[in-house]
XYZ file of C-alpha atoms in Angstrom:
717
model
C -41.795 -18.060 32.706
C -44.472 -19.709 30.619
C -45.929 -23.084 31.490
C -44.497 -25.947 29.460
C -47.868 -27.619 29.094
C -51.245 -26.750 27.523
C -52.759 -28.216 30.683
C -50.244 -28.132 33.561
C -49.491 -31.724 34.694
C -50.366 -31.197 38.347
C -53.505 -29.113 37.822
C -56.952 -30.186 38.913
C -58.121 -30.384 35.313
C -55.370 -32.878 34.555
C -56.782 -35.229 37.164
C -60.322 -35.103 35.908
C -61.766 -33.877 39.203
C -62.535 -30.348 38.052
C -60.852 -27.040 38.756
C -61.143 -25.564 42.237
C -63.336 -22.550 42.693
C -61.457 -19.322 42.135
C -58.935 -20.920 39.744
C -58.064 -18.792 36.782
C -56.767 -19.325 33.282
C -53.535 -21.228 32.882
C -52.140 -19.663 29.727
C -48.547 -18.405 29.565
C -49.415 -14.771 30.362
C -51.629 -15.730 33.301
C -48.991 -18.031 34.758
C -46.317 -15.344 34.426
C -48.541 -12.860 36.161
C -49.351 -15.151 39.052
C -45.708 -16.139 39.426
C -45.013 -12.489 40.192
C -47.494 -12.515 43.065
C -44.699 -13.187 45.573
C -43.777 -9.522 45.359
C -41.343 -9.586 42.451
C -41.752 -9.540 38.695
C -41.058 -12.160 36.105
C -40.113 -12.256 32.478
C -40.786 -14.670 29.711
C -37.137 -15.613 29.377
C -35.877 -15.377 25.795
C -39.271 -14.295 24.424
C -38.806 -10.712 25.613
C -42.349 -10.478 26.988
C -42.595 -7.797 29.673
C -43.488 -8.479 33.278
C -47.151 -8.446 34.275
C -48.431 -7.799 37.766
C -51.544 -9.638 38.861
C -54.663 -7.593 39.497
C -55.667 -7.146 43.090
C -58.544 -9.418 43.995
C -60.077 -10.929 47.126
C -58.367 -14.273 46.558
C -54.941 -12.615 46.390
C -55.666 -10.624 49.542
C -56.710 -13.786 51.325
C -53.504 -15.516 50.292
C -51.416 -12.643 51.605
C -53.271 -12.707 54.899
C -52.824 -16.471 55.237
C -49.101 -16.169 54.602
C -48.880 -13.316 57.091
C -50.667 -15.472 59.669
C -48.237 -18.373 59.193
C -45.212 -16.101 59.435
C -46.645 -14.300 62.456
C -47.282 -17.646 64.149
C -43.694 -18.637 63.385
C -42.456 -15.394 64.934
C -44.532 -15.961 68.071
C -43.212 -19.513 68.419
C -39.614 -18.380 68.022
C -39.822 -15.210 70.135
C -42.050 -16.378 72.971
C -40.188 -16.763 76.283
C -36.945 -16.162 74.400
C -35.194 -14.264 77.175
C -35.472 -17.270 79.505
C -32.455 -18.832 77.785
C -30.207 -16.064 79.050
C -26.938 -16.045 77.137
C -27.906 -19.355 75.447
C -24.533 -20.468 74.052
C -22.280 -18.210 76.118
C -19.344 -19.097 73.860
C -20.894 -17.140 70.984
C -22.559 -14.527 73.192
C -19.179 -13.556 74.604
C -17.758 -13.263 71.097
C -20.691 -11.030 70.108
C -19.990 -8.889 73.161
C -16.331 -8.664 72.146
C -17.259 -7.695 68.598
C -19.525 -4.957 69.878
C -16.553 -3.356 71.636
C -13.771 -3.806 69.109
C -13.975 -3.846 65.299
C -10.943 -6.124 64.967
C -12.639 -8.649 67.236
C -15.828 -8.235 65.175
C -14.057 -8.887 61.874
C -12.088 -11.931 62.995
C -14.659 -13.373 65.396
C -12.520 -13.081 68.517
C -13.607 -14.536 71.834
C -12.532 -11.363 73.646
C -12.154 -7.717 72.772
C -8.387 -7.898 73.391
C -8.135 -10.426 70.548
C -6.309 -13.339 72.126
C -8.109 -16.081 70.136
C -11.083 -16.514 67.801
C -14.019 -18.859 68.080
C -13.598 -22.093 66.146
C -15.952 -21.006 63.334
C -15.950 -18.168 60.796
C -17.621 -15.024 62.097
C -20.642 -14.390 59.801
C -23.225 -15.115 62.489
C -21.178 -13.113 64.995
C -21.215 -10.123 62.667
C -24.995 -9.943 62.938
C -25.090 -10.472 66.691
C -22.209 -8.067 67.268
C -23.968 -5.305 65.351
C -27.173 -6.004 67.241
C -25.347 -5.673 70.564
C -23.745 -2.421 69.403
C -27.182 -1.007 68.592
C -29.335 -2.420 71.388
C -26.808 -3.117 74.137
C -25.644 -6.375 75.680
C -28.637 -8.464 76.712
C -30.083 -11.863 75.768
C -32.707 -10.350 73.469
C -30.209 -8.433 71.342
C -28.315 -11.695 70.824
C -31.231 -14.082 70.272
C -33.811 -12.041 68.359
C -31.739 -12.005 65.133
C -31.827 -15.811 65.054
C -35.611 -15.837 65.475
C -35.992 -13.401 62.602
C -33.763 -15.640 60.501
C -36.222 -18.450 61.140
C -39.137 -16.336 59.934
C -37.117 -15.364 56.874
C -36.276 -18.990 56.090
C -39.959 -19.971 56.294
C -40.898 -17.104 53.963
C -38.236 -18.021 51.393
C -39.278 -21.661 51.478
C -42.883 -20.641 50.851
C -41.786 -18.598 47.838
C -39.663 -21.402 46.408
C -42.360 -24.055 46.748
C -45.107 -21.758 45.529
C -43.233 -20.716 42.382
C -42.692 -24.320 41.336
C -46.272 -25.297 42.108
C -47.905 -22.373 40.299
C -46.052 -23.184 37.099
C -46.928 -26.847 37.380
C -50.603 -26.367 38.186
C -51.499 -22.977 36.810
C -53.519 -22.487 39.980
C -52.624 -19.822 42.521
C -54.666 -21.408 45.292
C -53.055 -24.822 44.978
C -49.563 -23.337 44.748
C -50.197 -21.105 47.732
C -51.304 -24.066 49.830
C -48.174 -25.981 48.897
C -46.009 -23.070 49.988
C -47.917 -22.596 53.227
C -47.607 -26.266 54.124
C -43.870 -26.205 53.435
C -43.404 -23.097 55.578
C -45.456 -24.616 58.414
C -43.477 -27.863 58.330
C -40.196 -25.944 58.535
C -41.447 -23.743 61.374
C -42.711 -26.693 63.402
C -39.683 -28.940 62.970
C -38.508 -29.257 66.596
C -34.814 -28.757 65.904
C -35.653 -25.663 63.828
C -37.654 -24.259 66.741
C -34.618 -24.914 68.919
C -31.940 -23.423 66.693
C -33.904 -20.350 65.617
C -34.218 -19.562 69.327
C -30.493 -20.107 69.911
C -27.321 -18.282 68.906
C -25.305 -20.990 67.179
C -24.223 -20.358 63.545
C -26.738 -22.962 62.334
C -29.581 -20.430 62.146
C -27.756 -18.223 59.652
C -26.477 -21.277 57.764
C -30.008 -22.606 57.235
C -31.315 -19.207 56.157
C -28.538 -18.776 53.590
C -28.888 -22.311 52.219
C -32.642 -21.801 51.854
C -32.038 -18.510 50.067
C -29.583 -20.265 47.753
C -32.172 -22.943 47.008
C -34.691 -20.266 46.114
C -32.138 -18.582 43.857
C -31.233 -21.799 42.039
C -34.852 -22.732 41.370
C -35.758 -19.234 40.249
C -32.776 -19.231 37.873
C -34.125 -22.461 36.372
C -37.644 -21.126 36.016
C -36.834 -17.663 34.678
C -33.606 -18.114 32.721
C -32.014 -15.269 34.630
C -28.323 -15.831 35.434
C -28.363 -13.176 38.145
C -30.371 -15.525 40.374
C -27.781 -18.239 39.834
C -24.987 -15.851 40.762
C -26.919 -14.697 43.806
C -27.297 -18.313 44.903
C -23.513 -18.627 44.712
C -23.136 -15.549 46.906
C -25.533 -16.989 49.484
C -23.571 -20.242 49.555
C -20.300 -18.358 49.956
C -21.594 -16.491 52.959
C -22.966 -19.803 54.236
C -19.360 -20.958 54.267
C -18.545 -17.971 56.462
C -21.237 -19.187 58.851
C -20.179 -22.818 59.267
C -17.505 -23.597 56.712
C -17.664 -26.820 54.680
C -21.127 -27.897 55.843
C -22.669 -25.558 53.298
C -21.123 -27.618 50.500
C -23.478 -30.513 51.259
C -26.268 -28.786 49.314
C -24.094 -27.792 46.350
C -24.202 -31.151 44.472
C -27.997 -31.187 44.459
C -28.267 -27.568 43.385
C -25.774 -28.077 40.563
C -27.526 -31.254 39.459
C -30.912 -29.514 39.411
C -29.595 -26.756 37.171
C -27.792 -29.255 34.959
C -30.946 -31.311 34.527
C -33.586 -28.611 34.239
C -31.790 -25.343 33.522
C -32.664 -23.368 30.410
C -30.573 -23.382 27.282
C -28.040 -25.795 25.899
C -25.713 -27.842 28.080
C -22.690 -25.681 27.322
C -24.477 -22.543 28.484
C -25.652 -24.285 31.648
C -22.106 -25.402 32.437
C -20.716 -21.901 31.923
C -23.347 -20.391 34.180
C -22.692 -22.976 36.879
C -19.009 -22.141 36.664
C -19.854 -18.465 37.127
C -22.009 -19.312 40.156
C -19.130 -21.351 41.565
C -16.825 -18.385 41.105
C -19.324 -16.156 42.916
C -19.384 -18.629 45.790
C -15.590 -18.724 45.989
C -15.267 -14.949 45.922
C -17.983 -14.343 48.524
C -16.242 -16.747 50.913
C -12.650 -16.291 49.836
C -12.318 -12.583 50.504
C -12.480 -13.159 54.251
C -10.226 -16.224 54.137
C -7.676 -14.254 52.148
C -7.895 -11.382 54.603
C -7.169 -13.692 57.522
C -4.338 -15.523 55.795
C -2.681 -12.334 54.568
C -2.831 -10.607 57.943
C 0.375 -11.234 59.917
C -0.208 -13.455 62.933
C 1.099 -10.719 65.217
C -1.678 -8.385 64.035
C -4.652 -10.685 64.520
C -5.994 -13.151 67.091
C -4.983 -16.800 67.105
C -7.299 -18.964 64.960
C -9.213 -21.020 67.515
C -9.632 -24.716 66.801
C -6.394 -24.947 64.806
C -3.057 -26.233 65.964
C -0.907 -24.021 63.742
C -2.819 -20.712 63.767
C -4.223 -21.262 60.278
C -7.768 -20.724 59.024
C -7.086 -23.214 56.228
C -6.053 -25.880 58.726
C -9.212 -25.209 60.723
C -11.321 -25.433 57.551
C -9.848 -28.672 56.246
C -8.984 -30.289 59.573
C -10.973 -29.769 62.763
C -14.037 -28.409 60.945
C -13.480 -30.340 57.729
C -12.334 -33.861 57.011
C -11.871 -34.496 60.718
C -15.646 -34.357 61.133
C -15.973 -37.185 58.635
C -13.109 -39.390 59.757
C -13.099 -38.661 63.486
C -9.436 -37.625 63.325
C -9.832 -34.219 64.949
C -6.699 -32.966 66.565
C -7.526 -31.191 69.796
C -10.945 -32.761 70.298
C -11.694 -34.206 73.715
C -14.311 -36.600 72.351
C -13.904 -39.174 69.636
C -14.702 -42.834 69.383
C -18.217 -43.656 70.517
C -18.424 -40.336 72.346
C -20.261 -38.988 69.285
C -22.462 -42.037 68.859
C -22.230 -44.977 66.483
C -22.457 -44.042 62.787
C -25.021 -45.882 60.717
C -27.768 -45.573 58.122
C -30.511 -45.001 60.685
C -28.683 -42.525 62.919
C -31.249 -39.797 62.123
C -33.931 -42.028 63.667
C -32.140 -42.962 66.869
C -32.914 -41.706 70.361
C -30.720 -38.614 69.986
C -31.700 -37.381 66.537
C -35.173 -38.807 65.945
C -37.174 -36.336 67.992
C -35.248 -33.480 66.426
C -35.833 -34.145 62.731
C -37.207 -37.583 61.796
C -40.958 -36.882 62.042
C -41.533 -36.312 58.333
C -38.249 -37.549 56.892
C -39.630 -40.862 55.505
C -42.757 -39.100 54.259
C -40.751 -36.453 52.418
C -38.739 -39.088 50.559
C -41.889 -41.033 49.661
C -43.571 -37.881 48.355
C -40.477 -36.995 46.327
C -40.528 -40.400 44.672
C -44.233 -39.982 43.908
C -43.660 -36.589 42.292
C -40.906 -37.967 40.097
C -43.106 -40.829 38.944
C -46.225 -38.776 38.252
C -44.165 -36.189 36.372
C -41.942 -38.689 34.590
C -43.123 -37.564 31.127
C -42.737 -33.864 31.819
C -40.216 -31.881 29.748
C -36.616 -31.572 30.886
C -37.185 -28.090 32.303
C -40.122 -29.141 34.481
C -39.987 -26.929 37.636
C -41.371 -29.664 39.899
C -38.722 -32.159 38.860
C -36.055 -29.498 39.336
C -37.379 -28.793 42.821
C -37.438 -32.475 43.750
C -33.853 -32.884 42.542
C -32.657 -29.812 44.465
C -34.482 -30.427 47.758
C -34.266 -34.221 47.565
C -30.511 -34.207 46.953
C -30.183 -31.777 49.851
C -31.914 -34.248 52.176
C -30.155 -37.358 50.884
C -26.604 -35.990 50.792
C -26.821 -34.155 54.115
C -28.643 -37.027 55.815
C -26.158 -39.649 54.653
C -23.136 -37.547 55.627
C -24.585 -36.911 59.074
C -25.437 -40.596 59.439
C -21.974 -41.906 58.670
C -19.616 -39.172 59.879
C -17.351 -40.433 62.648
C -16.284 -37.095 64.099
C -18.010 -34.465 66.223
C -21.747 -34.385 65.621
C -24.571 -33.131 67.807
C -28.331 -33.616 67.396
C -28.905 -29.946 66.633
C -26.859 -30.325 63.432
C -29.972 -31.965 62.002
C -31.554 -28.529 61.516
C -29.720 -28.482 58.190
C -32.173 -31.129 56.940
C -35.298 -29.167 57.849
C -35.739 -26.973 54.720
C -35.339 -29.905 52.338
C -37.829 -32.035 54.238
C -40.293 -29.155 54.481
C -40.108 -28.306 50.777
C -40.610 -31.906 49.656
C -43.517 -32.308 52.072
C -45.317 -29.148 51.008
C -44.789 -29.653 47.296
C -45.408 -33.403 47.295
C -48.459 -33.497 49.540
C -50.371 -30.778 47.716
C -49.457 -31.691 44.145
C -50.055 -35.401 44.603
C -53.375 -34.535 46.199
C -54.294 -33.025 42.834
C -53.811 -36.513 41.334
C -55.389 -38.377 44.205
C -57.802 -40.314 41.963
C -54.865 -41.950 40.221
C -53.181 -44.880 41.904
C -49.739 -43.552 40.926
C -50.355 -40.571 43.193
C -52.720 -42.042 45.769
C -50.350 -44.843 46.772
C -47.311 -42.672 47.686
C -49.588 -40.064 49.263
C -51.293 -42.647 51.462
C -47.926 -44.225 52.273
C -46.500 -40.861 53.268
C -49.377 -40.170 55.669
C -49.056 -43.641 57.199
C -45.278 -43.234 57.528
C -45.745 -39.921 59.351
C -48.214 -41.518 61.764
C -46.005 -44.528 62.472
C -42.887 -42.382 62.911
C -44.702 -40.073 65.319
C -46.053 -43.052 67.250
C -42.515 -44.341 67.693
C -40.971 -40.996 68.630
C -43.731 -40.035 71.058
C -43.107 -43.339 72.794
C -39.665 -42.130 73.907
C -41.134 -39.590 76.307
C -43.805 -39.632 78.967
C -44.309 -35.859 78.742
C -47.609 -36.098 76.871
C -48.973 -39.335 78.209
C -49.867 -42.284 75.990
C -53.028 -40.694 74.624
C -51.283 -38.411 72.117
C -49.301 -41.108 70.349
C -52.341 -43.355 70.043
C -54.492 -40.488 68.806
C -51.892 -39.540 66.199
C -51.579 -43.133 65.076
C -55.339 -43.621 64.749
C -55.889 -40.321 62.960
C -52.943 -40.838 60.644
C -53.912 -44.362 59.633
C -57.525 -43.271 59.116
C -56.374 -40.412 56.885
C -54.067 -42.757 54.997
C -56.958 -45.104 54.357
C -59.103 -42.165 53.262
C -56.470 -41.134 50.711
C -56.206 -44.677 49.421
C -59.977 -44.960 49.084
C -60.392 -41.425 47.778
C -62.055 -42.543 44.533
C -64.928 -43.894 46.600
C -65.309 -40.670 48.626
C -67.556 -38.807 46.268
C -68.450 -35.932 48.565
C -66.026 -33.041 48.553
C -66.565 -32.519 52.288
C -65.235 -36.020 52.987
C -62.192 -35.333 50.841
C -61.514 -32.113 52.701
C -61.915 -33.880 56.026
C -59.393 -36.473 54.903
C -56.901 -33.787 53.916
C -57.294 -31.874 57.189
C -56.975 -35.081 59.206
C -53.809 -36.067 57.346
C -52.139 -32.700 57.946
C -53.187 -32.580 61.602
C -51.967 -36.098 62.333
C -48.654 -35.464 60.566
C -47.920 -32.205 62.396
C -49.266 -33.034 65.875
C -46.044 -34.647 67.097
C -43.676 -31.950 65.795
C -46.016 -29.279 67.128
C -45.986 -30.805 70.623
C -42.195 -31.056 70.601
C -41.822 -27.504 69.299
C -44.124 -26.061 71.958
C -42.168 -27.956 74.627
C -38.948 -26.580 73.161
C -40.206 -23.003 73.169
C -41.469 -23.405 76.729
C -38.060 -24.258 78.173
C -34.783 -22.393 78.583
C -31.779 -23.725 76.698
C -28.164 -22.886 77.381
C -24.739 -24.410 77.038
C -22.828 -25.830 74.110
C -25.039 -28.873 73.452
C -28.795 -28.446 73.390
C -31.699 -30.563 72.254
C -35.314 -29.962 71.271
C -38.374 -31.506 72.850
C -39.577 -32.303 76.351
C -37.552 -33.681 79.220
C -37.733 -37.441 78.937
C -39.284 -39.645 81.555
C -36.165 -41.778 81.365
C -34.102 -39.280 83.352
C -32.048 -37.789 80.560
C -31.670 -34.388 79.028
C -34.207 -32.966 76.632
C -35.046 -34.814 73.501
C -36.238 -38.057 74.964
C -33.018 -40.060 74.704
C -33.195 -43.115 76.935
C -30.615 -43.256 79.646
C -27.805 -45.745 79.632
C -24.779 -46.525 81.697
C -21.728 -44.443 82.301
C -18.657 -44.890 80.183
C -14.934 -44.269 80.239
C -12.593 -42.137 78.238
C -11.796 -38.455 77.884
C -14.571 -37.334 80.156
C -17.320 -38.551 77.826
C -19.708 -41.411 78.232
C -21.481 -43.116 75.344
C -24.313 -41.289 73.617
C -27.379 -41.085 75.790
C -25.537 -41.669 79.034
C -27.428 -41.927 82.262
C -26.866 -40.389 85.642
C -23.088 -40.572 85.787
C -20.108 -40.903 83.497
C -16.498 -41.632 84.223
C -14.049 -39.027 83.000
C -10.317 -39.354 82.806
C -10.024 -37.343 85.996
C -12.603 -39.183 88.068
C -16.288 -39.427 88.814
C -18.445 -36.674 87.344
C -21.885 -35.299 87.970
C -24.399 -35.800 85.168
C -24.700 -32.714 83.021
C -27.977 -31.442 81.692
C -27.045 -31.620 78.059
C -28.580 -33.551 75.243
C -26.747 -36.740 76.066
C -26.646 -36.380 79.813
C -22.857 -36.281 79.675
C -20.805 -35.899 82.797
C -17.397 -34.295 83.211
C -14.929 -34.190 86.050
C -12.756 -31.127 85.909
C -10.799 -29.175 88.444
C -13.539 -26.548 88.499
C -14.261 -23.209 89.954
C -16.994 -24.509 92.226
C -15.589 -27.033 94.652
C -13.528 -28.879 92.071
C -16.351 -30.039 89.815
C -17.427 -28.673 86.444
C -20.759 -29.321 84.775
C -21.794 -29.727 81.174
C -24.150 -27.192 79.696
C -27.554 -28.135 78.380
C -31.135 -27.140 78.988
C -30.316 -24.974 81.957
C -26.583 -24.525 81.625
C -24.283 -25.348 84.487
C -21.582 -24.074 86.779
C -18.799 -23.959 84.255
C -16.638 -26.453 82.469
C -16.045 -27.568 78.915
C -19.629 -27.074 77.723
C -21.185 -24.645 80.204
C -20.298 -21.141 81.328
C -19.868 -20.322 85.040
C -21.864 -17.719 86.905
C -19.329 -15.808 89.007
C -20.153 -14.412 92.420
C -20.660 -10.704 92.951
C -17.410 -10.579 94.895
C -15.437 -12.061 92.031
C -17.041 -9.701 89.508
C -16.056 -6.760 91.700
C -12.477 -8.030 91.964
C -12.194 -8.519 88.185
C -13.489 -5.020 87.516
C -11.161 -3.387 90.029
C -8.505 -1.448 88.137
C -9.528 -3.112 84.883
C -8.262 -0.210 82.772
C -4.728 -1.049 83.854
C -4.799 -4.493 82.269
C -5.360 -5.892 78.791
C -7.203 -8.916 80.190
C -9.118 -8.855 83.449
C -8.404 -12.555 83.819
C -7.300 -15.717 82.068
C -8.900 -19.139 82.440
C -8.640 -22.427 80.601
C -11.452 -23.033 78.094
C -13.632 -20.674 76.103
C -16.868 -21.392 77.956
C -15.230 -20.670 81.295
C -13.878 -17.409 79.913
C -17.288 -16.536 78.427
C -19.044 -16.684 81.788
C -16.657 -14.244 83.421
C -16.525 -11.984 80.370
C -20.297 -11.657 80.047
C -20.603 -10.894 83.762
C -17.947 -8.179 83.709
C -18.030 -7.025 80.042
C -14.235 -7.088 80.201
C -11.779 -9.123 78.100
C -11.072 -12.554 79.576
C -8.446 -14.719 77.902
C -9.612 -18.217 76.910
C -6.433 -20.204 77.405
C -6.351 -23.118 74.956
C -9.514 -22.102 73.139
C -12.779 -24.033 73.287
C -11.385 -27.406 74.394
C -8.326 -26.034 76.159
C -6.201 -27.891 73.591
C -5.092 -25.069 71.277
C -1.500 -23.808 71.689
C -2.725 -20.306 72.459
C -0.926 -18.919 74.220
C 2.153 -21.061 74.717
C 3.695 -21.124 78.171
C 6.456 -18.755 77.035
C 3.944 -16.316 75.544
C 1.826 -16.408 78.684
C 4.861 -15.796 80.882
C 5.794 -12.794 78.735
C 2.277 -11.333 79.045
C 2.409 -11.798 82.818
C 5.793 -10.114 83.014
C 4.314 -7.154 81.118
C 1.461 -6.925 83.627
C -1.246 -7.453 81.006
C -3.233 -10.153 82.856
C -4.755 -9.360 86.240
C -5.990 -12.772 87.491
C -5.714 -16.408 86.565
C -8.864 -18.347 87.507
C -8.323 -21.990 88.420
C -10.219 -24.828 86.814
C -11.245 -25.954 83.372
C -8.238 -28.093 82.423
C -9.008 -31.360 80.684
C -6.607 -33.938 79.338
C -6.856 -34.917 75.694
C -5.160 -37.557 73.611
C -4.361 -34.951 70.950
C -3.705 -31.267 70.653
C -1.534 -28.987 72.714
C -0.954 -29.307 76.450
C 0.042 -25.641 76.760
C -3.014 -24.904 78.920
C -1.997 -27.565 81.423
C 1.548 -26.218 81.500
C 0.255 -22.717 82.141
C -2.064 -23.838 84.933
C 0.756 -25.775 86.604
C 3.180 -22.853 86.245
C 0.691 -20.423 87.787
C -0.031 -22.767 90.706
C 3.670 -23.211 91.376
C 4.608 -19.532 91.246
C 1.651 -17.548 92.587
C -0.340 -17.570 95.785
C -3.933 -18.772 95.475
C -6.876 -17.083 97.133
C -10.596 -17.721 97.240
C -13.030 -15.046 96.082
C -16.674 -15.951 96.311
C -15.808 -19.642 96.460
C -13.605 -19.500 93.350
C -9.874 -20.101 93.424
C -7.917 -17.331 91.718
C -4.302 -16.230 91.412
C -3.379 -12.549 91.247
C -0.773 -12.245 88.488
C -0.426 -8.469 88.712
C -1.380 -5.533 90.890
C -0.452 -7.128 94.225
């Protein structure tokens, strides 16, 4: 697509400081050719001009090598020490194992290969892990490596998206390349991104697909090619199949960007957006329709729902319930998920995960909009700011004020937007650094990054006080250098200022990301960063006092918490939560976190060798080797034996699957070998079928201890 300007508005020549060495012509043909340098080809839109590939030259080779180095560094960060996390989130690992054994379980996302119940999310991420396990066997690497590769892919796509906007705005390959590299580096080094691209939650695939959709939307704006808009809709639809309605948080910004900056008249833009919406609905709806149209007797129960409905799960537990806090079957609620508020993303739970460059990204976005205020409607930089900025604002505000289930790792959904705004804003405003309109927001962004890092590094003693003071001093010095740039005549001083600003802004996230990659993470709730000196889980959340209600203490609880069933031992999760459950290890269950636990609501148990042997004995005679309340409990036994284990009640033990009558019928048919005690937890909502089943088993079968675990033989005795 041709540049809209005789002299691109963000080019060096527009600022009066001269073009960088190696810069080439900025005419329409040259810009089209350089825009194709990301490996594709471009057209001139309605003009009919054919694609032009750039000639090979040393500068292009250097850019490719620099990008390769950034992506390779990202891969090393995400793959290093990866196997230390074991099964990571055993809940999803067990489902991947089930999908590798049975195609029905793979399609529906069942927790076990015998298809008793699904996980409480759509199965897109499980499809990838399940296929990986089929090919490479069941081991932590086959489950976790796909997520790491998704992280590398997301960084690459972000680089392409930022670079394409910058090259059309500046006409300079080198400047655009630097903007893309900075954006990719910021994404890679965001602590919560380092965490989730080394973990097997659906968030990794969700972020990759949303980033791909962002790239598609912006390319559709720049090239006037509807196929990119349709492809963005497909990516968003499959994002729904990763984590349901969360993907919709980026849709308003994407639609607004195309409405504002898309090519052609308004009517054509509206029709194309409608077509993209249809593509999104179809790419998500085919699976929903398949589930709804399959008779309940021919598929697993839909985990997380109370009436065996994927629509109820979508709109209820995983939908509006997350916003209102009215989540039937949840064992949390109230202040168990923290206090909503405007600054939630900066508090002790979320700040170290995502907040490092959040203020800076918003400041840079505002600066870009002001400097480019006179640009034409189709300006690619404005379109990018609208798309990425709306992503950050809408997602950030929803996360800040939602009253339902929310965990710090959800913040990974903000990372691509923050990274894109940072890369694009920092580099393009630097091109205008001699103008106050650009120098002021640029200097403010650097200062904001330094002050934010100073605050966040103060929540942990892992690095000592020297790092936070060094970051603060370097950041404020760089901010002053940007503000006084017009007096820094020597180019070497300007380069030193730029390097100092980038180093100070990324030092804190880099330290947190390295700490994250250096530690093992397992369980249902995990957090990035070092272990805090305040005696909490990872992430640096200060400890507090225990609390009452449903087994959860307030956010950031300290060494103990009071559950509804009694005193609990502090878990190792993000919030240091404690749970008291009738467990498999001496009556106490533990929450999962950095190093997992011994079973319970959030952590999978590690069964003894004797119990594994007992569960495997005569396994071919039974549909399920065992049944146990709660999906994480079932996951631990299933991964150890590679046999189907029924998760009674689903994740929280509050789903009516199976009912007492259904369970009794399965027992009478000899389909369940053992019932393993433990895992029950009272809830103020949802089904109590799991409790009824546990009580019925205890009243009608003789208990025995195998390897320290209480079990009941339901058949074969």
